[in-house]
Coordinates of C-alpha atoms and ligand atoms in Angstrom, one line a residue:
M26 CA -26.7 16.4 -23.6
E27 CA -27.2 13.6 -21.2
I28 CA -25.1 11.0 -21.5
D29 CA -25.8 7.1 -20.1
N30 CA -23.8 4.0 -19.4
V31 CA -21.1 6.6 -18.8
V32 CA -17.9 3.9 -16.5
C33 CA -17.1 5.5 -13.3
A34 CA -13.0 4.3 -13.3
F35 CA -12.2 6.0 -9.2
C36 CA -12.4 2.8 -7.6
G37 CA -11.9 -0.8 -8.4
C38 CA -15.9 -1.1 -8.8
V39 CA -16.1 0.8 -11.6
C40 CA -19.7 1.4 -11.8
D41 CA -20.6 1.2 -15.8
D42 CA -24.5 2.4 -14.9
I43 CA -23.5 6.0 -14.4
T44 CA -25.0 9.0 -16.4
V45 CA -23.5 12.4 -17.0
T46 CA -24.9 16.3 -18.1
V47 CA -22.4 17.4 -20.2
E48 CA -22.9 21.2 -21.2
E49 CA -20.7 24.2 -22.8
G50 CA -17.6 21.4 -22.4
R51 CA -17.7 19.8 -19.1
I52 CA -19.5 18.0 -16.8
S53 CA -22.4 19.3 -15.1
E54 CA -24.1 17.0 -13.4
V55 CA -24.0 12.7 -12.6
K56 CA -26.0 10.2 -11.4
N57 CA -26.2 7.1 -10.0
A58 CA -22.3 7.9 -8.8
C59 CA -21.3 8.0 -5.2
T60 CA -20.1 11.4 -3.8
L61 CA -16.4 9.8 -4.4
G62 CA -17.6 9.2 -7.9
R63 CA -19.0 12.3 -8.5
A64 CA -16.6 14.1 -7.2
W65 CA -13.7 12.6 -9.5
F66 CA -16.2 12.9 -12.4
L67 CA -17.4 16.7 -11.8
G68 CA -13.0 17.4 -10.3
H69 CA -11.9 15.7 -13.9
S70 CA -14.3 17.7 -16.4
S71 CA -12.2 20.2 -17.5
N72 CA -8.2 20.3 -17.6
A73 CA -8.3 22.6 -20.8
H74 CA -6.1 25.5 -19.5
R75 CA -3.3 23.0 -18.2
P76 CA 0.4 23.9 -20.0
S77 CA 0.8 20.4 -22.4
G78 CA 4.3 20.1 -20.7
T79 CA 6.2 21.1 -17.7
V80 CA 10.6 21.0 -18.0
N81 CA 11.7 21.9 -15.5
G82 CA 8.5 24.0 -14.4
R83 CA 8.6 26.2 -18.0
P84 CA 5.6 25.7 -20.4
V85 CA 6.8 23.7 -23.4
S86 CA 4.6 21.4 -26.2
T87 CA 4.1 18.0 -26.1
E88 CA 6.9 17.3 -28.2
E89 CA 9.3 19.1 -26.9
A90 CA 7.6 16.8 -22.9
V91 CA 8.0 13.9 -24.3
E92 CA 11.4 14.6 -26.5
E93 CA 12.9 15.6 -22.8
A94 CA 12.0 12.4 -21.0
A95 CA 12.5 10.4 -23.6
R96 CA 16.4 11.9 -23.5
I97 CA 15.8 11.1 -19.8
L98 CA 14.9 7.6 -19.4
A99 CA 17.4 6.4 -22.7
Q100 CA 20.7 8.0 -21.1
A101 CA 19.5 6.5 -17.0
R102 CA 21.0 3.2 -16.3
Y103 CA 18.3 2.0 -13.8
P104 CA 14.9 3.4 -14.9
L105 CA 11.9 3.3 -12.6
I106 CA 8.1 3.1 -14.5
F107 CA 5.2 3.5 -11.5
G108 CA 2.1 3.7 -11.6
L109 CA -0.3 2.8 -14.2
T110 CA -3.8 1.5 -12.0
S111 CA -5.8 4.8 -13.2
T112 CA -5.1 4.5 -16.7
Y113 CA -6.2 1.5 -19.0
C114 CA -4.5 -1.4 -20.3
E115 CA -3.9 0.0 -23.7
A116 CA -1.8 2.9 -22.0
Q117 CA -0.7 -0.1 -19.8
K118 CA 0.4 -2.2 -22.5
E119 CA 2.7 0.5 -24.2
A120 CA 4.5 1.0 -20.5
I121 CA 5.7 -2.6 -20.3
A122 CA 7.2 -2.1 -23.8
L123 CA 8.8 1.2 -22.7
A124 CA 10.0 -0.7 -19.7
E125 CA 11.6 -3.8 -22.1
V126 CA 13.3 -1.1 -23.8
L127 CA 14.3 0.6 -21.8
G128 CA 15.5 -2.5 -19.2
A129 CA 13.8 -0.8 -16.3
C130 CA 12.1 -1.9 -13.5
I131 CA 8.3 -1.7 -14.0
D132 CA 5.6 -1.5 -10.8
C133 CA 2.3 -0.5 -10.2
C134 CA 0.7 -0.1 -7.0
T135 CA -0.3 -3.7 -6.2
S136 CA 2.7 -3.4 -4.7
V137 CA 1.8 -0.7 -1.8
C138 CA -1.6 -2.2 -1.5
H139 CA -2.9 -6.2 -2.4
G140 CA 0.6 -7.3 -3.6
P141 CA -0.2 -9.6 -0.8
S142 CA -3.3 -11.0 -2.4
G143 CA -1.1 -11.6 -5.4
I144 CA 1.5 -13.9 -3.8
A145 CA -1.2 -15.6 -1.9
L146 CA -2.7 -16.4 -5.7
Q147 CA 0.4 -17.7 -6.9
G148 CA 1.0 -20.1 -4.1
V149 CA -2.9 -21.7 -3.3
G150 CA -4.9 -19.5 -5.7
E151 CA -7.4 -18.4 -5.4
P152 CA -11.3 -19.6 -5.0
T153 CA -13.7 -16.8 -6.7
C154 CA -16.6 -15.4 -9.1
T155 CA -17.9 -12.5 -10.2
L156 CA -19.4 -8.8 -8.4
G157 CA -22.5 -10.8 -10.7
E158 CA -22.2 -14.3 -9.1
V159 CA -22.3 -12.3 -5.4
K160 CA -25.5 -10.2 -6.5
N161 CA -27.7 -12.8 -7.9
R162 CA -26.2 -15.5 -5.3
A163 CA -24.6 -14.7 -2.1
D164 CA -26.5 -14.7 1.0
L165 CA -23.0 -14.4 3.4
I166 CA -21.4 -11.3 3.2
I167 CA -18.1 -11.0 5.3
Y168 CA -16.3 -7.6 4.7
W169 CA -13.0 -8.8 6.7
G170 CA -10.1 -5.3 6.8
S171 CA -12.4 -3.8 4.5
N172 CA -14.5 -0.2 5.1
P173 CA -16.1 0.0 1.9
A174 CA -18.4 2.4 3.5
E175 CA -15.7 4.8 2.5
S176 CA -13.5 3.6 -0.2
H177 CA -16.0 1.4 -1.8
P178 CA -19.8 3.4 -1.7
R179 CA -21.1 0.8 -4.5
H180 CA -19.9 -2.0 -3.4
L181 CA -22.5 -1.8 -0.9
T182 CA -25.4 -1.2 -2.8
R183 CA -24.7 -2.3 -6.0
Y184 CA -23.4 -5.5 -5.4
A185 CA -23.2 -7.2 -2.5
V186 CA -25.0 -5.8 0.8
T187 CA -29.0 -4.4 -0.6
P188 CA -28.9 -5.3 -4.2
K189 CA -32.2 -7.3 -5.4
G190 CA -30.9 -10.8 -6.9
L191 CA -31.8 -13.6 -9.1
F192 CA -31.8 -15.9 -5.6
T193 CA -31.4 -13.1 -3.4
P194 CA -35.4 -11.0 -4.1
R195 CA -35.6 -9.8 -0.9
G196 CA -31.9 -7.9 -0.9
R197 CA -30.5 -6.8 2.4
K198 CA -33.4 -9.5 3.8
D199 CA -31.8 -12.4 2.3
R200 CA -28.2 -11.0 3.4
R201 CA -26.1 -11.8 6.9
V202 CA -23.3 -8.9 6.7
V203 CA -20.3 -9.4 9.0
L204 CA -17.7 -7.0 9.5
V205 CA -13.7 -8.1 11.0
D206 CA -12.0 -5.2 11.5
V207 CA -9.6 -3.4 13.8
R208 CA -12.4 -1.4 15.0
P209 CA -15.4 -0.1 13.8
T210 CA -15.9 2.0 11.2
P211 CA -18.8 3.3 9.3
S212 CA -19.0 0.0 7.8
A213 CA -20.0 -1.8 10.9
R214 CA -24.0 0.4 10.5
A215 CA -24.0 -1.6 7.1
A216 CA -23.2 -5.5 9.4
D217 CA -26.0 -7.4 11.1
I218 CA -22.0 -8.9 13.0
F219 CA -19.1 -6.9 14.3
L220 CA -16.3 -8.7 15.5
Q221 CA -13.3 -6.8 16.6
V222 CA -10.1 -8.3 16.3
K223 CA -6.6 -7.4 17.8
P224 CA -4.0 -5.4 15.4
G225 CA -2.2 -7.9 14.1
K226 CA -4.1 -11.3 15.0
D227 CA -5.5 -12.0 11.8
F228 CA -4.1 -14.8 11.0
E229 CA -4.5 -16.6 14.1
C230 CA -8.2 -15.9 13.7
L231 CA -8.6 -17.3 10.5
W232 CA -6.5 -20.4 11.5
A233 CA -8.6 -21.2 14.3
L234 CA -11.9 -20.5 11.8
R235 CA -10.0 -23.3 9.7
A236 CA -9.6 -25.3 12.5
L237 CA -12.7 -25.3 13.3
I238 CA -14.3 -25.7 9.9
K239 CA -12.4 -28.8 10.2
G240 CA -14.4 -30.0 12.8
I241 CA -11.0 -29.8 15.3
D242 CA -11.6 -29.1 19.0
L243 CA -10.5 -26.0 19.9
E244 CA -9.9 -24.7 23.8
E245 CA -10.9 -21.2 24.8
D246 CA -6.9 -20.1 25.6
A247 CA -6.3 -21.2 21.6
V248 CA -7.9 -17.9 20.9
A249 CA -7.5 -15.2 24.2
D250 CA -5.1 -13.3 22.7
T251 CA -7.7 -12.1 18.9
G252 CA -9.8 -9.9 20.9
V253 CA -12.3 -12.5 19.5
T254 CA -13.8 -15.4 20.8
L255 CA -14.4 -18.8 20.4
A256 CA -18.1 -18.9 21.1
Q257 CA -17.6 -15.6 17.9
L258 CA -15.8 -17.7 16.0
K259 CA -17.8 -20.9 16.8
D260 CA -21.0 -19.1 15.2
L261 CA -19.0 -17.7 12.4
A262 CA -17.3 -20.8 11.1
D263 CA -21.3 -22.4 11.6
R264 CA -22.5 -19.1 9.3
M265 CA -19.6 -20.6 6.9
Q266 CA -20.6 -23.9 6.3
S267 CA -23.8 -22.9 6.5
C268 CA -24.3 -20.5 3.4
R269 CA -25.9 -21.1 0.2
F270 CA -23.1 -18.7 -1.2
G271 CA -20.6 -17.0 0.9
M272 CA -18.2 -13.9 -0.2
L273 CA -15.4 -13.0 1.8
C274 CA -14.3 -9.5 0.5
V275 CA -10.1 -9.2 1.1
G276 CA -9.6 -5.3 2.8
Q277 CA -6.5 -4.3 3.1
G278 CA -6.8 -3.8 6.8
L279 CA -5.0 -7.8 5.9
T280 CA -2.7 -7.4 3.3
Q281 CA -0.9 -4.6 4.7
S282 CA -0.9 -5.5 8.9
R283 CA 0.8 -8.6 10.3
G284 CA 1.1 -11.4 8.3
K285 CA 0.7 -10.0 5.2
Q286 CA 0.5 -12.6 2.7
M287 CA 0.1 -15.1 5.4
N288 CA -3.5 -13.7 6.4
T289 CA -3.8 -14.1 2.7
T290 CA -2.8 -17.3 1.8
A291 CA -5.2 -18.0 5.2
V292 CA -8.2 -16.0 3.8
F293 CA -7.6 -18.6 0.0
L294 CA -7.4 -21.8 1.6
L295 CA -9.9 -21.3 4.3
V296 CA -12.2 -20.3 1.3
R297 CA -11.1 -23.3 -0.9
E298 CA -11.7 -25.7 2.2
L299 CA -15.4 -23.9 2.6
N300 CA -16.3 -25.2 -1.2
G301 CA -16.6 -29.1 0.9
F302 CA -19.3 -27.8 2.4
T303 CA -21.2 -25.3 -0.2
K304 CA -20.1 -21.9 -2.4
F305 CA -17.7 -19.7 -1.1
A306 CA -15.9 -17.1 -3.0
A307 CA -13.1 -14.5 -2.3
M308 CA -12.1 -11.2 -3.6
P309 CA -9.5 -8.5 -2.7
M310 CA -11.3 -5.5 -2.6
R311 CA -9.0 -3.3 -5.3
G312 CA -8.9 0.4 -5.3
H313 CA -7.8 1.7 -7.8
G314 CA -10.0 2.0 -11.4
N315 CA -7.8 -0.3 -13.2
V316 CA -6.0 -1.3 -11.3
T317 CA -7.0 -4.2 -11.3
G318 CA -6.2 -4.1 -15.2
I319 CA -2.3 -3.7 -14.2
D320 CA -1.7 -6.6 -12.5
N321 CA -3.9 -8.4 -16.1
V322 CA -2.0 -7.6 -18.4
L323 CA 2.1 -7.2 -16.4
A324 CA 0.9 -11.1 -16.3
W325 CA -0.1 -11.5 -19.6
Q326 CA 3.0 -9.8 -21.1
T327 CA 5.8 -11.2 -18.3
G328 CA 4.5 -13.6 -16.0
Y329 CA 4.5 -11.4 -12.7
P330 CA 2.3 -9.1 -12.3
F331 CA 4.5 -6.5 -10.3
G332 CA 7.3 -4.7 -9.4
V333 CA 8.7 -6.5 -12.4
N334 CA 12.5 -6.0 -13.9
F335 CA 14.1 -5.9 -17.4
S336 CA 17.5 -5.0 -16.6
R337 CA 18.9 -8.9 -17.2
G338 CA 16.8 -8.6 -20.2
Y339 CA 13.9 -10.7 -19.4
P340 CA 11.3 -10.3 -16.4
R341 CA 12.4 -11.2 -13.1
F342 CA 9.5 -11.0 -10.2
N343 CA 11.1 -10.3 -6.6
P344 CA 8.8 -7.9 -4.1
G345 CA 11.0 -6.2 -1.7
E346 CA 14.2 -6.1 -4.4
F347 CA 12.0 -5.0 -7.9
T348 CA 9.5 -3.1 -5.7
A349 CA 9.1 1.0 -6.2
V350 CA 9.4 1.5 -2.0
D351 CA 12.7 -0.9 -2.6
V352 CA 13.8 0.2 -5.5
L353 CA 13.7 4.3 -4.1
T354 CA 14.4 3.8 -1.4
R355 CA 17.9 1.9 -2.0
Q356 CA 18.4 4.4 -4.1
E357 CA 18.7 2.5 -6.8
A358 CA 16.4 4.7 -9.3
D359 CA 18.6 6.8 -10.9
A360 CA 14.9 8.8 -13.5
A361 CA 11.9 7.9 -12.8
L362 CA 8.4 7.8 -15.4
I363 CA 5.7 8.2 -13.1
I364 CA 2.2 7.1 -15.3
A365 CA -1.5 8.2 -14.1
S366 CA -0.2 8.1 -10.3
D367 CA 0.9 10.5 -7.3
P368 CA 3.6 8.5 -4.9
V369 CA 5.2 11.8 -3.7
A370 CA 1.7 11.8 -1.6
N371 CA 0.8 8.6 -1.1
L372 CA 4.6 6.4 -1.1
P373 CA 6.8 6.9 2.6
R374 CA 8.8 9.5 3.2
P375 CA 12.8 7.7 2.2
A376 CA 10.6 6.6 -1.0
S377 CA 8.8 9.8 -1.9
G378 CA 12.4 11.9 -1.5
R379 CA 14.3 10.3 -4.3
L380 CA 11.6 11.0 -6.2
S381 CA 12.9 14.2 -6.4
Q382 CA 16.4 14.2 -6.3
I383 CA 16.2 12.0 -9.6
P384 CA 14.6 13.5 -12.9
T385 CA 11.1 12.4 -12.3
V386 CA 8.8 12.1 -15.5
A387 CA 5.3 12.2 -14.8
L388 CA 2.5 12.1 -16.9
E389 CA -1.0 13.3 -15.2
T390 CA -4.1 14.9 -15.8
R391 CA -4.0 17.4 -13.3
E392 CA -1.8 19.1 -10.7
S393 CA -0.4 16.6 -8.2
E394 CA 2.4 16.1 -5.6
T395 CA 4.8 14.3 -7.6
T396 CA 4.2 17.2 -10.8
K397 CA 5.3 20.0 -8.4
I398 CA 8.2 17.5 -8.2
A399 CA 8.5 16.1 -11.4
K400 CA 11.3 17.7 -14.2
V401 CA 9.4 17.1 -16.8
V402 CA 5.5 16.9 -16.6
I403 CA 3.5 15.9 -20.2
T404 CA -0.7 16.2 -19.8
T405 CA -2.9 13.8 -20.9
A406 CA -6.4 13.3 -21.3
P407 CA -8.3 12.3 -18.2
A408 CA -9.2 8.2 -19.2
G409 CA -13.0 7.6 -18.8
I410 CA -13.7 11.1 -19.7
S411 CA -11.7 12.3 -22.7
A412 CA -9.8 9.0 -23.3
E413 CA -11.0 5.6 -24.1
G414 CA -10.1 2.1 -23.0
T415 CA -10.4 -1.4 -21.3
V416 CA -10.2 -1.7 -17.3
Y417 CA -10.7 -4.7 -15.1
R418 CA -13.4 -4.6 -12.2
M419 CA -12.3 -5.7 -9.6
D420 CA -13.3 -9.3 -9.9
N421 CA -11.2 -9.2 -13.4
V422 CA -14.2 -8.0 -16.2
P423 CA -13.0 -6.0 -18.2
L424 CA -15.3 -2.8 -19.5
R425 CA -15.0 0.0 -21.8
L426 CA -14.3 3.8 -21.1
R427 CA -16.4 5.5 -22.5
K428 CA -14.8 9.5 -23.7
V429 CA -17.9 11.7 -23.2
L430 CA -15.6 14.8 -23.3
P431 CA -13.1 16.4 -25.5
S432 CA -9.6 17.3 -24.6
P433 CA -6.9 19.2 -26.0
F434 CA -4.4 16.8 -24.8
P435 CA -3.4 13.1 -26.3
S436 CA -4.0 10.2 -24.2
D437 CA -1.8 8.3 -21.8
E438 CA -1.5 5.6 -24.8
E439 CA -0.7 8.1 -27.2
V440 CA 1.9 10.2 -24.9
L441 CA 3.8 6.5 -24.5
S442 CA 3.9 5.1 -27.6
R443 CA 5.8 8.7 -29.0
L444 CA 7.7 8.2 -26.2
L445 CA 8.6 4.4 -26.6
E446 CA 9.1 5.3 -30.4
R447 CA 11.9 8.0 -29.4
V448 CA 13.6 6.2 -26.9
K449 CA 13.7 3.3 -29.7
E450 CA 15.5 5.3 -31.6
L451 CA 17.9 7.2 -29.5
K452 CA 19.2 3.8 -28.2
H453 CA 20.2 3.0 -31.3
A454 CA 21.9 5.5 -32.4
Ligands
LIG7 S1 -18.5 2.8 -6.8 FE1 -16.5 3.5 -7.2 S2 -16.7 2.9 -9.2 FE2 -18.4 3.1 -8.3 S3 -19.8 5.6 -8.3 FE3 -18.5 5.3 -6.5 S4 -16.2 5.7 -7.2 FE4 -17.0 5.5 -8.6

């Protein structure tokens, strides 16, 4: 059976034009997806062989695993809830309710990817648009510190570089593409212009561009240590001012290098000022399928997009204090609930090592480095394959994940809802 208009929730592009073929209870073919999306659908198509749950490596039922998880979390003095970027908003909502009841810290992968973009947004705002506007209108695309050819392959072909739009009827021929990065990447092949910035000098380049578009005369010396010449920056500033609709795509090369939120603040200020000349927008290249969703759901419910602490009974936000890497590295967290994420494989060693020292509960669809060290593992139905819900594309457009395969396992939302009820009972016992 062929199912059309399926949504891929692997990366922040959240492509909603995928066709999957289901045969004998598994996905046998995937059309329109990139290699990453295809591998995601095929790799998740069956996890039925897994146990419903484990406690200390011993297979147990979902109910037993939930009971043990609830006991661990209810007894903890400073529990951490982390992950949530590869599940859907309805499950994220339950996790936030659980964090509030527990007085826990709740954080998501934003704190280790585009947290600095969120901080910049709070400071100066974010001049943004939808990916539909990019496709239909943008004639200048700048990828800065991003390698979409490898991280978001269909960003190039579906939204920003090659697609034909209402005011870009010739597709690629109607656009100029600039890549700014510290080294040439496979994305450079898709660009007309490549500017190689010295590592850690992005802020200086962005600030020089702001000066140039304000008409300030700069000496060559002012940009001498950036790796980019003044002539190159003047050319880019001219292109930015004279395009019809410009788009600056913010990659992790800006948020996770020296400067962090100052880099993204410089981007948003530059783009804000460019709107005095033309229409221009900026957008973080969000990585995981629903990382934008958890930022939104956390912000609706607590006022803050990541790194939220409920230990005083109300939400507090302080990156560096309440973010997962810091809470774990300082050995403050005494229990952890990891949802749809693999921090043991991805967080720095001092933080990930702490997860094997404390009782860790993992809600996961398949084996990962985190499930290997977790005291309790609860197997859940993969979101977007066997569980439906709402996700947010990187441009904050909500899309509905479809269920294309049955699963013997409950969804993240169902498990979190049961966990919440049980923790409430234990807390009030
Ligand atoms: S670009 Fe991202 S969302 Fe689109 S098919 Fe590839 S992995 Fe899936």
